[in-house]
PDB file of C-alpha atoms in Angstrom:
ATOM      1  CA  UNK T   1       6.975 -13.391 -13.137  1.00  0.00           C
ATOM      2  CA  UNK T   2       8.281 -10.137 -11.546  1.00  0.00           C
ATOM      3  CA  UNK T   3       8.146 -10.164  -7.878  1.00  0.00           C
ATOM      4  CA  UNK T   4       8.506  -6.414  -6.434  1.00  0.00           C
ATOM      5  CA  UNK T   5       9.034  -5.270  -2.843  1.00  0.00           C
ATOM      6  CA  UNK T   6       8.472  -1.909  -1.639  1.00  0.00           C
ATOM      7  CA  UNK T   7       9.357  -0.022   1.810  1.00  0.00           C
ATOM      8  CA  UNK T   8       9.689   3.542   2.648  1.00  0.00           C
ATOM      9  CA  UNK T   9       5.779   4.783   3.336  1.00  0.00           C
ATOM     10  CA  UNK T  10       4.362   5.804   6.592  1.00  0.00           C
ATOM     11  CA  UNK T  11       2.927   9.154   8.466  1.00  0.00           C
ATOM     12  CA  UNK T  12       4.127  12.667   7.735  1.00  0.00           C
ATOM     13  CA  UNK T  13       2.697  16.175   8.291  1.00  0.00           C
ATOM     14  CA  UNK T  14       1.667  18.219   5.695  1.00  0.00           C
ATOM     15  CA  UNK T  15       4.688  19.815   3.651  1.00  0.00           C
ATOM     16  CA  UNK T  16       7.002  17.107   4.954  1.00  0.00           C
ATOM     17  CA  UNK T  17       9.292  14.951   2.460  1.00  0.00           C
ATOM     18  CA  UNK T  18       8.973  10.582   2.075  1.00  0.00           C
ATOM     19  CA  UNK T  19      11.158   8.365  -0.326  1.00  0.00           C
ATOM     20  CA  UNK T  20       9.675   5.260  -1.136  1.00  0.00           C
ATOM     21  CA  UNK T  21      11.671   2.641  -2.994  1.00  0.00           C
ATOM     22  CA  UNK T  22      10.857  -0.507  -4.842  1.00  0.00           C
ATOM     23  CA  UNK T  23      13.353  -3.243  -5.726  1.00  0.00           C
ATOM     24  CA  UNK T  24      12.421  -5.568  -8.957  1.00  0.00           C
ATOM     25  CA  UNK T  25      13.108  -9.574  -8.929  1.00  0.00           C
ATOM     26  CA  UNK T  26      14.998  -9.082 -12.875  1.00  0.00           C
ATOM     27  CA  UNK T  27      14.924  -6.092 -14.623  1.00  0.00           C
ATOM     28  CA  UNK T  28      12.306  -4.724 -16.802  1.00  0.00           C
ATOM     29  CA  UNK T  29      12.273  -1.628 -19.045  1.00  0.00           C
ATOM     30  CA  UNK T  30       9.284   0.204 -17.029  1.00  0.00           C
ATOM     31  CA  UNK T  31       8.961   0.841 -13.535  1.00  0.00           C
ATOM     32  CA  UNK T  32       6.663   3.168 -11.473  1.00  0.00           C
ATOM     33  CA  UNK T  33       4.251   4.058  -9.008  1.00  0.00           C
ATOM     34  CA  UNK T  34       0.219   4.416  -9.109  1.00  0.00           C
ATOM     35  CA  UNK T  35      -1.531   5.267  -5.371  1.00  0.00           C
ATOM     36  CA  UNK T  36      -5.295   4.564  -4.669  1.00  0.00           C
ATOM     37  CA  UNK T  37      -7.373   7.026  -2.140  1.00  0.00           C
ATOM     38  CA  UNK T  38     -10.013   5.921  -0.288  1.00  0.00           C
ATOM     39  CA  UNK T  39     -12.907   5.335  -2.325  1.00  0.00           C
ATOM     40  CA  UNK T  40     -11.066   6.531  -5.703  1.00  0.00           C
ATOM     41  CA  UNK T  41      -9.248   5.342  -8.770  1.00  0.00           C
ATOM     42  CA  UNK T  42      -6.235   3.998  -9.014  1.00  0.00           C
ATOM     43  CA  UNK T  43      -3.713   6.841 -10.487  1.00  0.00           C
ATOM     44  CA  UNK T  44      -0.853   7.137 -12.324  1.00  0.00           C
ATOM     45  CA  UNK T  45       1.733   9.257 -10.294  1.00  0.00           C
ATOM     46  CA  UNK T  46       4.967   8.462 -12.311  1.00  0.00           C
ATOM     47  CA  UNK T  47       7.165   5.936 -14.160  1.00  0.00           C
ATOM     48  CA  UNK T  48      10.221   5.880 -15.993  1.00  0.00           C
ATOM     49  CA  UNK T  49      12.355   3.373 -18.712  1.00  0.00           C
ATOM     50  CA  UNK T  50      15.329   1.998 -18.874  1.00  0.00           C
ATOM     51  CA  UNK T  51      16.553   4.537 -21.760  1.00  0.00           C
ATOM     52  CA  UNK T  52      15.288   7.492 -18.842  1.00  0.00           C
ATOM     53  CA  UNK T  53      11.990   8.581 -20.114  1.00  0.00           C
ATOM     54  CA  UNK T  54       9.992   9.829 -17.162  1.00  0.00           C
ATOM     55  CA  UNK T  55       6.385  10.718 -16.685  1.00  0.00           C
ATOM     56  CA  UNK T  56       4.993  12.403 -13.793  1.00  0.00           C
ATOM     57  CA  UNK T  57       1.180  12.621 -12.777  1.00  0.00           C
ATOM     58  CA  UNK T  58      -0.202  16.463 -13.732  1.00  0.00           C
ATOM     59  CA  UNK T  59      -1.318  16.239  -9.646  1.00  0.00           C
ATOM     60  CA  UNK T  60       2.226  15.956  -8.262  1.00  0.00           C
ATOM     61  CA  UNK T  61       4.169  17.821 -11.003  1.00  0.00           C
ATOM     62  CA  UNK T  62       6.809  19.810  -8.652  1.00  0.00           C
ATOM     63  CA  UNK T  63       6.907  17.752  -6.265  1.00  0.00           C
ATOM     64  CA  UNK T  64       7.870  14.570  -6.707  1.00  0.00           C
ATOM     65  CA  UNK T  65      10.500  12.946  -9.154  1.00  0.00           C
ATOM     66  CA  UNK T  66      10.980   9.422  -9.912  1.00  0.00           C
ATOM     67  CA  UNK T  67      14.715   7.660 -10.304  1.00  0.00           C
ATOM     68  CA  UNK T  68      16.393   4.432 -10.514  1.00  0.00           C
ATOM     69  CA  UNK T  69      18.956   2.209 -10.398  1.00  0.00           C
ATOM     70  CA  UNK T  70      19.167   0.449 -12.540  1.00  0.00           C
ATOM     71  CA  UNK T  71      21.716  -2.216 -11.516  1.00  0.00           C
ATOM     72  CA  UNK T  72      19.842  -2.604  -8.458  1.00  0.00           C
ATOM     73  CA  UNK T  73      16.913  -2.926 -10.421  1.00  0.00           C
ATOM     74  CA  UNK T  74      15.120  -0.504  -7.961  1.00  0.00           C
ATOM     75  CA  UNK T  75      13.174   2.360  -8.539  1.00  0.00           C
ATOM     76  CA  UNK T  76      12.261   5.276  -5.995  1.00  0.00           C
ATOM     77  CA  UNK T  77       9.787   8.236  -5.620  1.00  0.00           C
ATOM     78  CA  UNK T  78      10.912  10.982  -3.976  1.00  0.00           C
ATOM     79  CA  UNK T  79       7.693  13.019  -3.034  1.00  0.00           C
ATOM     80  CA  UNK T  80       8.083  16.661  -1.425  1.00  0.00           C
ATOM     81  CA  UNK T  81       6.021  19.548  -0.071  1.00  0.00           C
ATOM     82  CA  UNK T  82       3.147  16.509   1.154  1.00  0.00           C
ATOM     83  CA  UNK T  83      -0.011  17.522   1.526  1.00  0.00           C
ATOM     84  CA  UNK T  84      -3.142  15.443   2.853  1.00  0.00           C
ATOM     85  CA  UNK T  85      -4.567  14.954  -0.495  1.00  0.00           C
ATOM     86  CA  UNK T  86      -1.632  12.347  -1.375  1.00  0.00           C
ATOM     87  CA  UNK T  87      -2.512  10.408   1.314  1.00  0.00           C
ATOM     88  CA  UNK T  88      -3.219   6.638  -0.072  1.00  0.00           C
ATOM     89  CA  UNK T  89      -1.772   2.932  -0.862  1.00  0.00           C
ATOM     90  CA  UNK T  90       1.202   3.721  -3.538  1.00  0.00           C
ATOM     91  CA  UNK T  91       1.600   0.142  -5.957  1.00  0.00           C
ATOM     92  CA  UNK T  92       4.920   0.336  -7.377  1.00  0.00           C
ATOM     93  CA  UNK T  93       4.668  -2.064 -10.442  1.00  0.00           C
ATOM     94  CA  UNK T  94       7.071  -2.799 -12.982  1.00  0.00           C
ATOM     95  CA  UNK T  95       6.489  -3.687 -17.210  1.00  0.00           C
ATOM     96  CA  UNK T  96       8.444  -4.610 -20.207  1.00  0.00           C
ATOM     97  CA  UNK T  97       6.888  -1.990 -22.248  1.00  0.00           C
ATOM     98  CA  UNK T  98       4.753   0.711 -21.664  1.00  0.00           C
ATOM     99  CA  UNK T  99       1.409  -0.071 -21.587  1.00  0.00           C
ATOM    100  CA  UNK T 100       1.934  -3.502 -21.351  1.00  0.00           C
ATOM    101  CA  UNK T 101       0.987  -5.791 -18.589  1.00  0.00           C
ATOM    102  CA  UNK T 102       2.023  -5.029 -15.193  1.00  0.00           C
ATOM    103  CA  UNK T 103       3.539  -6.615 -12.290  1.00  0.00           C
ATOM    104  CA  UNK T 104       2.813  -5.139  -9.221  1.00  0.00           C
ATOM    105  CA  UNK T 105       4.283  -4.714  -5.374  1.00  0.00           C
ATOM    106  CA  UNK T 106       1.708  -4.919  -2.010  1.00  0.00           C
ATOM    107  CA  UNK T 107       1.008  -1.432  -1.890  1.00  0.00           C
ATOM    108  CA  UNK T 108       3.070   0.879   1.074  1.00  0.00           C
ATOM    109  CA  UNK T 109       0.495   3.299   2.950  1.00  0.00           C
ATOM    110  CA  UNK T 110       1.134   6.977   2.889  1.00  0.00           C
ATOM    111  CA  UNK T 111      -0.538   9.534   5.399  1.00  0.00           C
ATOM    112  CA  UNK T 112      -0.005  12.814   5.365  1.00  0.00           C
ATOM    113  CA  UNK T 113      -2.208  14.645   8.476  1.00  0.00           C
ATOM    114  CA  UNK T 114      -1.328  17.213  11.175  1.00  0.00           C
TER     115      UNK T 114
END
């Protein structure tokens, strides 16, 4: 089992900057972040390995970027230039390869409103 805690989400106005972080139990080749909007899909926003390939979500491309330490075993999403439509729980979760079954943290809520 991979037990993952998260911190770092909260309110912010539109074109403001959050960094939320995530810190892993052991370490595991994949960790990342999905969010879920009210009454949508879960989404992919980003991940990346241990041997530093990254993926970022087509929606946030710009404006976020993922990076870790890895002998922390923590992972963090910086996300930039907010805007409402990112507003939503953000999962980090944590695998041993990609694709592969996930572990996942409670969820940190993210607001971004005037």
């Amino acid at each position: 089992q991979v037990q993952l805690v998260e911190s770092g989400g909260g309110l912010v106005q539109p074109g403001g900057s959050l960094r939320l972080s995530c810190t892993a139990s052991i370490s595991t080749n994949v960790m990342g972040w999905y969010r879920q909007a009210p009454g949508r899909e879960r989404e992919l926003v980003a991940y990346n390995t241990l041997g530093g390939s990254t993926k970022i979500g087509d929606s946030v491309k710009g404006r976020f970027t993922i990076s870790r330490d890895n002998a922390k075993n923590t992972v963090y999403l910086q996300m930039n230039s907010l805007r409402p439509e990112d507003t939503g729980v953000y999962y980090c979760y944590a695998a041993f390869v990609i694709g592969g079954s996930k572990y996942w943290g409670q969820g940190t809520q993210v607001t971004v409103s005037s």
